Amino acid sequence: MSDSRMPHLFRLLGAFLAVAVGIGLVGAGIAIPLAGATGGAAKSTASGFNELDDEFTANPLAQQSKIYSADGKLLATPYDANRIVVPLSKVSPWMRKAQMAIEDSRFYEHGGIDVRGTLRALVSNASSGQTQGGSSITQQYVKLMLQEKAVREGDKEGVAAATEQTYSRKLQELKYALNVEKTHTKDQILAGYLNLALYGDQAYGVEAAANHFFSKSAKELTIGESATLAGVVQSPSRLNMRTNPEEVQERRDLVLTRMQQLGMITPEQADKATSVDVEDMLKIKKNEGGTCSKAADPYFCNYVIQYLRQMPELGPDPDARMLAVNTGGLRIKTTLRRDWQKDLKNELTERVPSGTERFGAAGALVEPGTGKVRAIAQTSTYKVGLKKASTTYSEQAWSVPAQYGGTNGFAIGSTAKMYALVAALEKGKPLTSTVDAPSAGVKNPHVFTKDEFQSKCGTSAPWRVSNDYQVGGRMTLAEMTKKSINTAFAQLASDVGSCNIPKVMSKMGLTDGYGLPYGLSYANGQKVKDDYAISNLVLGSDSTSPLQLASSYATLAADGKYCPPNPIESITTANGKKMKIKAPPCKQVIDKGVARGVTQLLLGPLESGGTAAGNALDGGRQAAGKTGTTDNHKQSWFAGYTPQLSTAIWVGSPIREYDMDGITLGGRYYSQVFGGTLAAPIWSDIMNAASEDMPKKKFTKPGDKVVDGDLRTIPSVAGMGPTQAKEKLEKAGFKAKEGSQVPSHAQAGAVAYTQPQGKALKGATVTMYISSGVPPYTPPPPPPVTTTQAPPPPTSSSSSASSTSKPSSTSKPTSTTTTKKKPDKPKTTDKPKKPDDPKTTD
């Protein structure tokens, strides 16, 4: 030892011994060879020690939470520190002995401070300039707890102070250790230390370390495994079992030797343990959690995490809630059905294989009446840190809205027509009523003007609406729904008041992916508040996610009750107490009869001749739904439900929009993709799989009030001029418009007749057909039919007496033969189109 270090060493030893004597740690029987530390020095040092803070609070340890599926399967383990707190009884006795052997063999004998060890460390550190451990397990527990508390509070200075190599920190640590020994039992201290210590690879605590390195619990650790873990605590970053197994093995053998010296194990046990290489002992888990990228279902995991961020039960703000999730050791049970999730993923990727260039698919399953989210999936692979998303890799979920880690969604096409039907029945339109659909085809659209719609829910320019083929005329609600006739639904929106549609959408939970009201118009690249575009409301040009659409359609399956989507079943705290969670409230937003009426209309698309024909569920299970296809076939949908389950499937281009014309997906060629050709078959397959063990339930039919509607008498206006007739119709509560000229006995220019006649829904559009002044052509009556009779027989008496008169061969009685006309063969209904038939229209 150099002379320059001697005075410093004497001062340190003197100070420590003076404190030890002053507080009774060193008895009078121990000689103090350092005279410089006696008398006044001893008193002043002891006095200073006594003035140090001794109030030590052991905060609850940060530990991993666990997220489970509905059937109890582990999905993910979110954490800031990978720690699982366990009582000492669940730690192998070998692990306890190994840790004490290498760290503090006299732990159960001393009173919190190991004077011998501390003196030895002080001499070594002061004389060599190096740091040697001399802390008791109690002191190390205090240091680790102070460090843990500072980390949890984000106190960087506190973290540094808890680990700095200074004697002032050492003295404060000693003072705290004495307090801990008064307030804790030895077993409590040892358990706390074993739960706090870092064992490498971000595994905090012996339970997490045993799980990570050996794929077993701490209770099952062997002698060799225990010695390995105990040895790495000294320097977990350097003594890493994965990257430095050789040095770890040397350290393990040192622990085993020490255990043998202390009589904790026999020589035979030591030899057996040292004979196994560390590398051969390891069974490292690769996907344990921490982030959703390691989860079994990463998109669902991320959705759940984002949902938890918004739960007030977990804290006053998102940061506090995430702290509770990442450090609170919560047991979070979700609503996820793993089997349905797997089936959904398989069905999606079978039709649209993962990694397909340009195109992708996603879906969501929701339970009606509860809002429980049963499955979400998509064709891409979850990956974080991407500079650019693709159809192959994506961090964003295509199936959920932006606030839960998703996107704004995709245009929903004709699935939006359902809301117009709800609005119509709510206004009292009969279920069996008709709509006068303007005729239009692909190349000759019908033009609707802004005057035909309410001002805040219309169009600023002429709106051209096409059908997939030339069709028009009066048709029932069932027919126009089954065939998805665009002009019919545009006319229906006009008839029932277009602003009623966004009201329906809102109460049925439909928003865009950013949470804004669905259907708002755009101006200067932004959505305009309280101003809706009719094309969005009727033909679904605005965007939303599969989860939102499935939840909205579930309202009909639940007889008009809307339940916000919810992925959380229950949350249990680390101490086993179930948290009180206020589930999102369900609300009756639509009259039961109206919901049942719309469901009856939505049976049509899945029937023969419907836009989703050929995709009915197995075994005659009743289901309702609607197809959706956007302009140029860029996005396609099917949203449908049974009484027990609602599902929405989307297929399209998620990154940049591309036409789905003339494409091959999953080995199938599509000349054009419609909702019925791709999304509907996926929907049918997953619904069949998920419903297999469910009873077959029928939808309840609506009552007479919905079937017959709230009809008003249409006044007679035949013979009136159009202006006078219009006034009369509007006074009666109807809208009036002029139709085409028709042959009529009425004066030219006068109203010949109206459609509809008799009764109609209040506010409905009544079309006035104008007389051309030319009476309808009446064919002349057929000429009268004349019958030629035979001449009377002769009157001669002899003739009559001698013979019987026979009629002449030329005067046989005329028989009128009626030729029966064969009845026309009924027109054959088109056979259900195969799922891949590109001619199916939407």
PDB file of C-alpha atoms in Angstrom, residues 240-464:
ATOM      1  CA  ASN A 240     -24.737 -12.696 -19.973  1.00  0.00           C
ATOM      2  CA  MET A 241     -25.641 -16.351 -20.435  1.00  0.00           C
ATOM      3  CA  ARG A 242     -26.409 -15.942 -24.126  1.00  0.00           C
ATOM      4  CA  THR A 243     -23.330 -13.988 -25.152  1.00  0.00           C
ATOM      5  CA  ASN A 244     -20.726 -14.984 -22.529  1.00  0.00           C
ATOM      6  CA  PRO A 245     -21.505 -18.534 -21.368  1.00  0.00           C
ATOM      7  CA  GLU A 246     -17.846 -19.374 -20.643  1.00  0.00           C
ATOM      8  CA  GLU A 247     -17.368 -16.676 -17.998  1.00  0.00           C
ATOM      9  CA  VAL A 248     -20.834 -17.371 -16.623  1.00  0.00           C
ATOM     10  CA  GLN A 249     -19.788 -20.991 -16.174  1.00  0.00           C
ATOM     11  CA  GLU A 250     -16.650 -19.978 -14.249  1.00  0.00           C
ATOM     12  CA  ARG A 251     -18.768 -17.815 -11.979  1.00  0.00           C
ATOM     13  CA  ARG A 252     -21.316 -20.615 -11.517  1.00  0.00           C
ATOM     14  CA  ASP A 253     -18.592 -23.036 -10.465  1.00  0.00           C
ATOM     15  CA  LEU A 254     -17.329 -20.476  -7.948  1.00  0.00           C
ATOM     16  CA  VAL A 255     -20.808 -20.315  -6.429  1.00  0.00           C
ATOM     17  CA  LEU A 256     -21.002 -24.110  -6.266  1.00  0.00           C
ATOM     18  CA  THR A 257     -17.619 -24.251  -4.536  1.00  0.00           C
ATOM     19  CA  ARG A 258     -18.748 -21.674  -1.996  1.00  0.00           C
ATOM     20  CA  MET A 259     -21.982 -23.613  -1.373  1.00  0.00           C
ATOM     21  CA  GLN A 260     -19.938 -26.760  -0.744  1.00  0.00           C
ATOM     22  CA  GLN A 261     -17.590 -24.917   1.621  1.00  0.00           C
ATOM     23  CA  LEU A 262     -20.559 -23.673   3.617  1.00  0.00           C
ATOM     24  CA  GLY A 263     -22.037 -27.170   3.811  1.00  0.00           C
ATOM     25  CA  MET A 264     -25.064 -26.271   1.728  1.00  0.00           C
ATOM     26  CA  ILE A 265     -24.391 -29.033  -0.796  1.00  0.00           C
ATOM     27  CA  THR A 266     -22.292 -32.173  -0.816  1.00  0.00           C
ATOM     28  CA  PRO A 267     -19.165 -32.662  -2.948  1.00  0.00           C
ATOM     29  CA  GLU A 268     -21.133 -35.118  -5.091  1.00  0.00           C
ATOM     30  CA  GLN A 269     -23.860 -32.557  -5.737  1.00  0.00           C
ATOM     31  CA  ALA A 270     -21.233 -29.954  -6.605  1.00  0.00           C
ATOM     32  CA  ASP A 271     -19.479 -32.302  -9.048  1.00  0.00           C
ATOM     33  CA  LYS A 272     -22.742 -33.237 -10.740  1.00  0.00           C
ATOM     34  CA  ALA A 273     -23.724 -29.586 -11.195  1.00  0.00           C
ATOM     35  CA  THR A 274     -20.335 -28.529 -12.558  1.00  0.00           C
ATOM     36  CA  SER A 275     -20.320 -31.370 -15.089  1.00  0.00           C
ATOM     37  CA  VAL A 276     -23.036 -29.706 -17.179  1.00  0.00           C
ATOM     38  CA  ASP A 277     -22.062 -26.838 -19.480  1.00  0.00           C
ATOM     39  CA  VAL A 278     -24.091 -23.648 -19.105  1.00  0.00           C
ATOM     40  CA  GLU A 279     -24.913 -23.636 -22.809  1.00  0.00           C
ATOM     41  CA  ASP A 280     -26.543 -27.052 -22.462  1.00  0.00           C
ATOM     42  CA  MET A 281     -28.656 -25.870 -19.545  1.00  0.00           C
ATOM     43  CA  LEU A 282     -30.258 -22.936 -21.329  1.00  0.00           C
ATOM     44  CA  LYS A 283     -33.799 -23.030 -22.760  1.00  0.00           C
ATOM     45  CA  ILE A 284     -34.241 -19.360 -23.536  1.00  0.00           C
ATOM     46  CA  LYS A 285     -37.716 -18.088 -24.400  1.00  0.00           C
ATOM     47  CA  LYS A 286     -37.672 -15.820 -27.420  1.00  0.00           C
ATOM     48  CA  ASN A 287     -41.213 -14.361 -27.419  1.00  0.00           C
ATOM     49  CA  GLU A 288     -42.152 -13.402 -23.898  1.00  0.00           C
ATOM     50  CA  GLY A 289     -43.665  -9.980 -24.290  1.00  0.00           C
ATOM     51  CA  GLY A 290     -42.627  -6.483 -23.396  1.00  0.00           C
ATOM     52  CA  THR A 291     -44.025  -5.198 -26.666  1.00  0.00           C
ATOM     53  CA  CYS A 292     -46.823  -6.366 -28.915  1.00  0.00           C
ATOM     54  CA  SER A 293     -44.332  -7.398 -31.579  1.00  0.00           C
ATOM     55  CA  LYS A 294     -43.627 -10.466 -29.417  1.00  0.00           C
ATOM     56  CA  ALA A 295     -47.304 -11.218 -28.777  1.00  0.00           C
ATOM     57  CA  ALA A 296     -49.146 -14.225 -30.140  1.00  0.00           C
ATOM     58  CA  ASP A 297     -51.626 -11.894 -31.856  1.00  0.00           C
ATOM     59  CA  PRO A 298     -49.775  -8.576 -32.237  1.00  0.00           C
ATOM     60  CA  TYR A 299     -52.546  -6.568 -33.931  1.00  0.00           C
ATOM     61  CA  PHE A 300     -55.073  -7.534 -31.273  1.00  0.00           C
ATOM     62  CA  CYS A 301     -52.471  -6.941 -28.544  1.00  0.00           C
ATOM     63  CA  ASN A 302     -51.801  -3.436 -29.828  1.00  0.00           C
ATOM     64  CA  TYR A 303     -55.543  -2.751 -30.037  1.00  0.00           C
ATOM     65  CA  VAL A 304     -55.939  -3.848 -26.410  1.00  0.00           C
ATOM     66  CA  ILE A 305     -53.008  -1.703 -25.246  1.00  0.00           C
ATOM     67  CA  GLN A 306     -54.452   1.362 -26.951  1.00  0.00           C
ATOM     68  CA  TYR A 307     -57.866   0.591 -25.475  1.00  0.00           C
ATOM     69  CA  LEU A 308     -56.362   0.310 -21.976  1.00  0.00           C
ATOM     70  CA  ARG A 309     -54.779   3.756 -22.436  1.00  0.00           C
ATOM     71  CA  GLN A 310     -58.299   5.170 -22.531  1.00  0.00           C
ATOM     72  CA  MET A 311     -59.741   3.351 -19.514  1.00  0.00           C
ATOM     73  CA  PRO A 312     -60.247   5.784 -16.595  1.00  0.00           C
ATOM     74  CA  GLU A 313     -60.218   2.885 -14.118  1.00  0.00           C
ATOM     75  CA  LEU A 314     -56.455   2.545 -14.666  1.00  0.00           C
ATOM     76  CA  GLY A 315     -55.484   6.146 -13.955  1.00  0.00           C
ATOM     77  CA  PRO A 316     -56.257   9.826 -14.517  1.00  0.00           C
ATOM     78  CA  ASP A 317     -54.435  10.110 -17.850  1.00  0.00           C
ATOM     79  CA  PRO A 318     -52.941   7.876 -20.572  1.00  0.00           C
ATOM     80  CA  ASP A 319     -49.423   7.981 -19.072  1.00  0.00           C
ATOM     81  CA  ALA A 320     -50.651   6.908 -15.657  1.00  0.00           C
ATOM     82  CA  ARG A 321     -52.714   4.119 -17.213  1.00  0.00           C
ATOM     83  CA  MET A 322     -49.755   2.782 -19.161  1.00  0.00           C
ATOM     84  CA  LEU A 323     -47.637   2.881 -16.014  1.00  0.00           C
ATOM     85  CA  ALA A 324     -50.273   0.695 -14.352  1.00  0.00           C
ATOM     86  CA  VAL A 325     -50.272  -1.715 -17.304  1.00  0.00           C
ATOM     87  CA  ASN A 326     -46.493  -1.932 -17.649  1.00  0.00           C
ATOM     88  CA  THR A 327     -45.573  -2.116 -13.962  1.00  0.00           C
ATOM     89  CA  GLY A 328     -48.692  -3.182 -12.081  1.00  0.00           C
ATOM     90  CA  GLY A 329     -48.653  -6.946 -12.609  1.00  0.00           C
ATOM     91  CA  LEU A 330     -52.230  -6.879 -13.877  1.00  0.00           C
ATOM     92  CA  ARG A 331     -54.043  -9.933 -15.223  1.00  0.00           C
ATOM     93  CA  ILE A 332     -56.036  -8.659 -18.191  1.00  0.00           C
ATOM     94  CA  LYS A 333     -58.583 -11.055 -19.641  1.00  0.00           C
ATOM     95  CA  THR A 334     -59.783 -10.105 -23.108  1.00  0.00           C
ATOM     96  CA  THR A 335     -62.788 -11.101 -25.207  1.00  0.00           C
ATOM     97  CA  LEU A 336     -60.654 -12.659 -27.946  1.00  0.00           C
ATOM     98  CA  ARG A 337     -61.577 -16.099 -29.255  1.00  0.00           C
ATOM     99  CA  ARG A 338     -58.235 -17.512 -30.343  1.00  0.00           C
ATOM    100  CA  ASP A 339     -59.848 -20.219 -32.474  1.00  0.00           C
ATOM    101  CA  TRP A 340     -61.940 -17.673 -34.387  1.00  0.00           C
ATOM    102  CA  GLN A 341     -58.925 -15.401 -34.740  1.00  0.00           C
ATOM    103  CA  LYS A 342     -56.961 -18.227 -36.298  1.00  0.00           C
ATOM    104  CA  ASP A 343     -59.837 -19.156 -38.614  1.00  0.00           C
ATOM    105  CA  LEU A 344     -60.271 -15.538 -39.684  1.00  0.00           C
ATOM    106  CA  LYS A 345     -56.582 -15.152 -40.474  1.00  0.00           C
ATOM    107  CA  ASN A 346     -56.610 -18.394 -42.465  1.00  0.00           C
ATOM    108  CA  GLU A 347     -59.702 -17.459 -44.486  1.00  0.00           C
ATOM    109  CA  LEU A 348     -58.312 -14.012 -45.293  1.00  0.00           C
ATOM    110  CA  THR A 349     -54.917 -15.274 -46.405  1.00  0.00           C
ATOM    111  CA  GLU A 350     -56.392 -18.132 -48.410  1.00  0.00           C
ATOM    112  CA  ARG A 351     -58.238 -15.680 -50.671  1.00  0.00           C
ATOM    113  CA  VAL A 352     -55.686 -12.861 -50.421  1.00  0.00           C
ATOM    114  CA  PRO A 353     -52.308 -14.426 -49.569  1.00  0.00           C
ATOM    115  CA  SER A 354     -50.001 -12.509 -47.244  1.00  0.00           C
ATOM    116  CA  GLY A 355     -47.553 -10.422 -49.215  1.00  0.00           C
ATOM    117  CA  THR A 356     -49.864  -9.983 -52.196  1.00  0.00           C
ATOM    118  CA  GLU A 357     -48.684  -6.894 -54.043  1.00  0.00           C
ATOM    119  CA  ARG A 358     -51.088  -3.934 -53.910  1.00  0.00           C
ATOM    120  CA  PHE A 359     -53.953  -5.732 -52.171  1.00  0.00           C
ATOM    121  CA  GLY A 360     -54.843  -6.860 -48.677  1.00  0.00           C
ATOM    122  CA  ALA A 361     -57.795  -7.960 -46.572  1.00  0.00           C
ATOM    123  CA  ALA A 362     -59.014  -7.571 -42.999  1.00  0.00           C
ATOM    124  CA  GLY A 363     -61.992  -8.469 -40.871  1.00  0.00           C
ATOM    125  CA  ALA A 364     -63.607  -8.179 -37.458  1.00  0.00           C
ATOM    126  CA  LEU A 365     -66.046 -10.321 -35.461  1.00  0.00           C
ATOM    127  CA  VAL A 366     -68.283  -8.734 -32.827  1.00  0.00           C
ATOM    128  CA  GLU A 367     -70.877 -10.200 -30.476  1.00  0.00           C
ATOM    129  CA  PRO A 368     -74.288  -8.467 -30.800  1.00  0.00           C
ATOM    130  CA  GLY A 369     -75.833  -7.235 -27.578  1.00  0.00           C
ATOM    131  CA  THR A 370     -72.510  -7.038 -25.703  1.00  0.00           C
ATOM    132  CA  GLY A 371     -70.012  -5.401 -28.068  1.00  0.00           C
ATOM    133  CA  LYS A 372     -67.380  -8.017 -27.236  1.00  0.00           C
ATOM    134  CA  VAL A 373     -64.681  -8.050 -29.901  1.00  0.00           C
ATOM    135  CA  ARG A 374     -64.193 -11.719 -30.698  1.00  0.00           C
ATOM    136  CA  ALA A 375     -61.535 -11.493 -33.419  1.00  0.00           C
ATOM    137  CA  ILE A 376     -59.657  -9.088 -35.664  1.00  0.00           C
ATOM    138  CA  ALA A 377     -57.130 -10.075 -38.298  1.00  0.00           C
ATOM    139  CA  GLN A 378     -55.490  -8.968 -41.527  1.00  0.00           C
ATOM    140  CA  THR A 379     -53.275 -10.406 -44.214  1.00  0.00           C
ATOM    141  CA  SER A 380     -50.115  -8.398 -43.423  1.00  0.00           C
ATOM    142  CA  THR A 381     -47.412  -9.266 -40.874  1.00  0.00           C
ATOM    143  CA  TYR A 382     -46.949  -7.028 -37.823  1.00  0.00           C
ATOM    144  CA  LYS A 383     -43.652  -5.146 -37.809  1.00  0.00           C
ATOM    145  CA  VAL A 384     -42.536  -2.007 -35.976  1.00  0.00           C
ATOM    146  CA  GLY A 385     -40.060   0.664 -37.037  1.00  0.00           C
ATOM    147  CA  LEU A 386     -41.043   0.608 -40.692  1.00  0.00           C
ATOM    148  CA  LYS A 387     -40.169   3.651 -42.741  1.00  0.00           C
ATOM    149  CA  LYS A 388     -42.833   2.712 -45.238  1.00  0.00           C
ATOM    150  CA  ALA A 389     -45.823   0.422 -44.764  1.00  0.00           C
ATOM    151  CA  SER A 390     -46.688  -2.185 -47.359  1.00  0.00           C
ATOM    152  CA  THR A 391     -49.208  -4.933 -47.970  1.00  0.00           C
ATOM    153  CA  THR A 392     -46.622  -7.393 -46.610  1.00  0.00           C
ATOM    154  CA  TYR A 393     -45.588  -5.611 -43.398  1.00  0.00           C
ATOM    155  CA  SER A 394     -47.548  -3.090 -41.388  1.00  0.00           C
ATOM    156  CA  GLU A 395     -47.582  -1.776 -37.824  1.00  0.00           C
ATOM    157  CA  GLN A 396     -51.039  -0.308 -38.289  1.00  0.00           C
ATOM    158  CA  ALA A 397     -54.108  -2.486 -37.967  1.00  0.00           C
ATOM    159  CA  TRP A 398     -56.425  -2.247 -40.977  1.00  0.00           C
ATOM    160  CA  SER A 399     -59.332  -3.614 -38.959  1.00  0.00           C
ATOM    161  CA  VAL A 400     -59.569  -0.983 -36.182  1.00  0.00           C
ATOM    162  CA  PRO A 401     -59.901   2.825 -36.155  1.00  0.00           C
ATOM    163  CA  ALA A 402     -56.967   5.212 -35.815  1.00  0.00           C
ATOM    164  CA  GLN A 403     -57.459   5.901 -32.099  1.00  0.00           C
ATOM    165  CA  TYR A 404     -56.661   2.247 -31.388  1.00  0.00           C
ATOM    166  CA  GLY A 405     -53.599   1.933 -33.596  1.00  0.00           C
ATOM    167  CA  GLY A 406     -55.455   1.587 -36.889  1.00  0.00           C
ATOM    168  CA  THR A 407     -56.181   3.795 -39.864  1.00  0.00           C
ATOM    169  CA  ASN A 408     -58.985   5.959 -41.183  1.00  0.00           C
ATOM    170  CA  GLY A 409     -60.340   2.824 -42.819  1.00  0.00           C
ATOM    171  CA  PHE A 410     -61.695   2.384 -46.327  1.00  0.00           C
ATOM    172  CA  ALA A 411     -64.710   3.493 -48.358  1.00  0.00           C
ATOM    173  CA  ILE A 412     -67.561   1.104 -47.532  1.00  0.00           C
ATOM    174  CA  GLY A 413     -69.558   1.244 -50.766  1.00  0.00           C
ATOM    175  CA  SER A 414     -73.107  -0.069 -50.755  1.00  0.00           C
ATOM    176  CA  THR A 415     -72.943  -1.404 -47.210  1.00  0.00           C
ATOM    177  CA  ALA A 416     -73.967   2.183 -46.395  1.00  0.00           C
ATOM    178  CA  LYS A 417     -77.391   1.572 -47.984  1.00  0.00           C
ATOM    179  CA  MET A 418     -78.520  -0.177 -44.832  1.00  0.00           C
ATOM    180  CA  TYR A 419     -78.742   3.162 -43.040  1.00  0.00           C
ATOM    181  CA  ALA A 420     -81.134   4.577 -45.648  1.00  0.00           C
ATOM    182  CA  LEU A 421     -83.412   1.585 -45.047  1.00  0.00           C
ATOM    183  CA  VAL A 422     -83.390   2.263 -41.296  1.00  0.00           C
ATOM    184  CA  ALA A 423     -84.212   5.927 -41.921  1.00  0.00           C
ATOM    185  CA  ALA A 424     -87.064   4.962 -44.251  1.00  0.00           C
ATOM    186  CA  LEU A 425     -88.721   2.539 -41.830  1.00  0.00           C
ATOM    187  CA  GLU A 426     -88.264   5.005 -38.964  1.00  0.00           C
ATOM    188  CA  LYS A 427     -90.167   7.560 -41.013  1.00  0.00           C
ATOM    189  CA  GLY A 428     -93.013   5.070 -41.333  1.00  0.00           C
ATOM    190  CA  LYS A 429     -92.397   3.802 -44.850  1.00  0.00           C
ATOM    191  CA  PRO A 430     -94.016   0.340 -45.164  1.00  0.00           C
ATOM    192  CA  LEU A 431     -91.763  -2.653 -45.424  1.00  0.00           C
ATOM    193  CA  THR A 432     -93.632  -3.659 -48.556  1.00  0.00           C
ATOM    194  CA  SER A 433     -93.583  -0.210 -50.162  1.00  0.00           C
ATOM    195  CA  THR A 434     -91.972   0.791 -53.420  1.00  0.00           C
ATOM    196  CA  VAL A 435     -89.606   3.414 -54.748  1.00  0.00           C
ATOM    197  CA  ASP A 436     -89.756   4.938 -58.210  1.00  0.00           C
ATOM    198  CA  ALA A 437     -86.143   4.397 -59.237  1.00  0.00           C
ATOM    199  CA  PRO A 438     -84.852   6.598 -62.071  1.00  0.00           C
ATOM    200  CA  SER A 439     -83.584   4.470 -64.933  1.00  0.00           C
ATOM    201  CA  ALA A 440     -79.819   4.369 -65.343  1.00  0.00           C
ATOM    202  CA  GLY A 441     -77.050   2.097 -66.499  1.00  0.00           C
ATOM    203  CA  VAL A 442     -73.268   2.072 -66.553  1.00  0.00           C
ATOM    204  CA  LYS A 443     -72.894   4.552 -69.408  1.00  0.00           C
ATOM    205  CA  ASN A 444     -76.041   6.636 -69.000  1.00  0.00           C
ATOM    206  CA  PRO A 445     -76.287   7.757 -65.368  1.00  0.00           C
ATOM    207  CA  HIS A 446     -79.270   9.539 -63.940  1.00  0.00           C
ATOM    208  CA  VAL A 447     -78.580  13.069 -62.771  1.00  0.00           C
ATOM    209  CA  PHE A 448     -79.923  14.120 -59.369  1.00  0.00           C
ATOM    210  CA  THR A 449     -80.016  17.831 -58.584  1.00  0.00           C
ATOM    211  CA  LYS A 450     -79.304  19.543 -55.292  1.00  0.00           C
ATOM    212  CA  ASP A 451     -82.993  20.490 -54.955  1.00  0.00           C
ATOM    213  CA  GLU A 452     -83.884  16.820 -54.453  1.00  0.00           C
ATOM    214  CA  PHE A 453     -82.007  16.613 -51.144  1.00  0.00           C
ATOM    215  CA  GLN A 454     -81.931  18.558 -47.909  1.00  0.00           C
ATOM    216  CA  SER A 455     -79.441  21.402 -48.007  1.00  0.00           C
ATOM    217  CA  LYS A 456     -76.947  20.104 -45.419  1.00  0.00           C
ATOM    218  CA  CYS A 457     -77.072  16.553 -46.720  1.00  0.00           C
ATOM    219  CA  GLY A 458     -76.934  16.862 -50.473  1.00  0.00           C
ATOM    220  CA  THR A 459     -74.750  17.945 -53.331  1.00  0.00           C
ATOM    221  CA  SER A 460     -73.513  21.271 -54.612  1.00  0.00           C
ATOM    222  CA  ALA A 461     -73.296  20.030 -58.191  1.00  0.00           C
ATOM    223  CA  PRO A 462     -75.388  17.644 -60.278  1.00  0.00           C
ATOM    224  CA  TRP A 463     -74.914  14.131 -58.931  1.00  0.00           C
ATOM    225  CA  ARG A 464     -74.608  11.433 -61.567  1.00  0.00           C
TER     226      ARG A 464
END
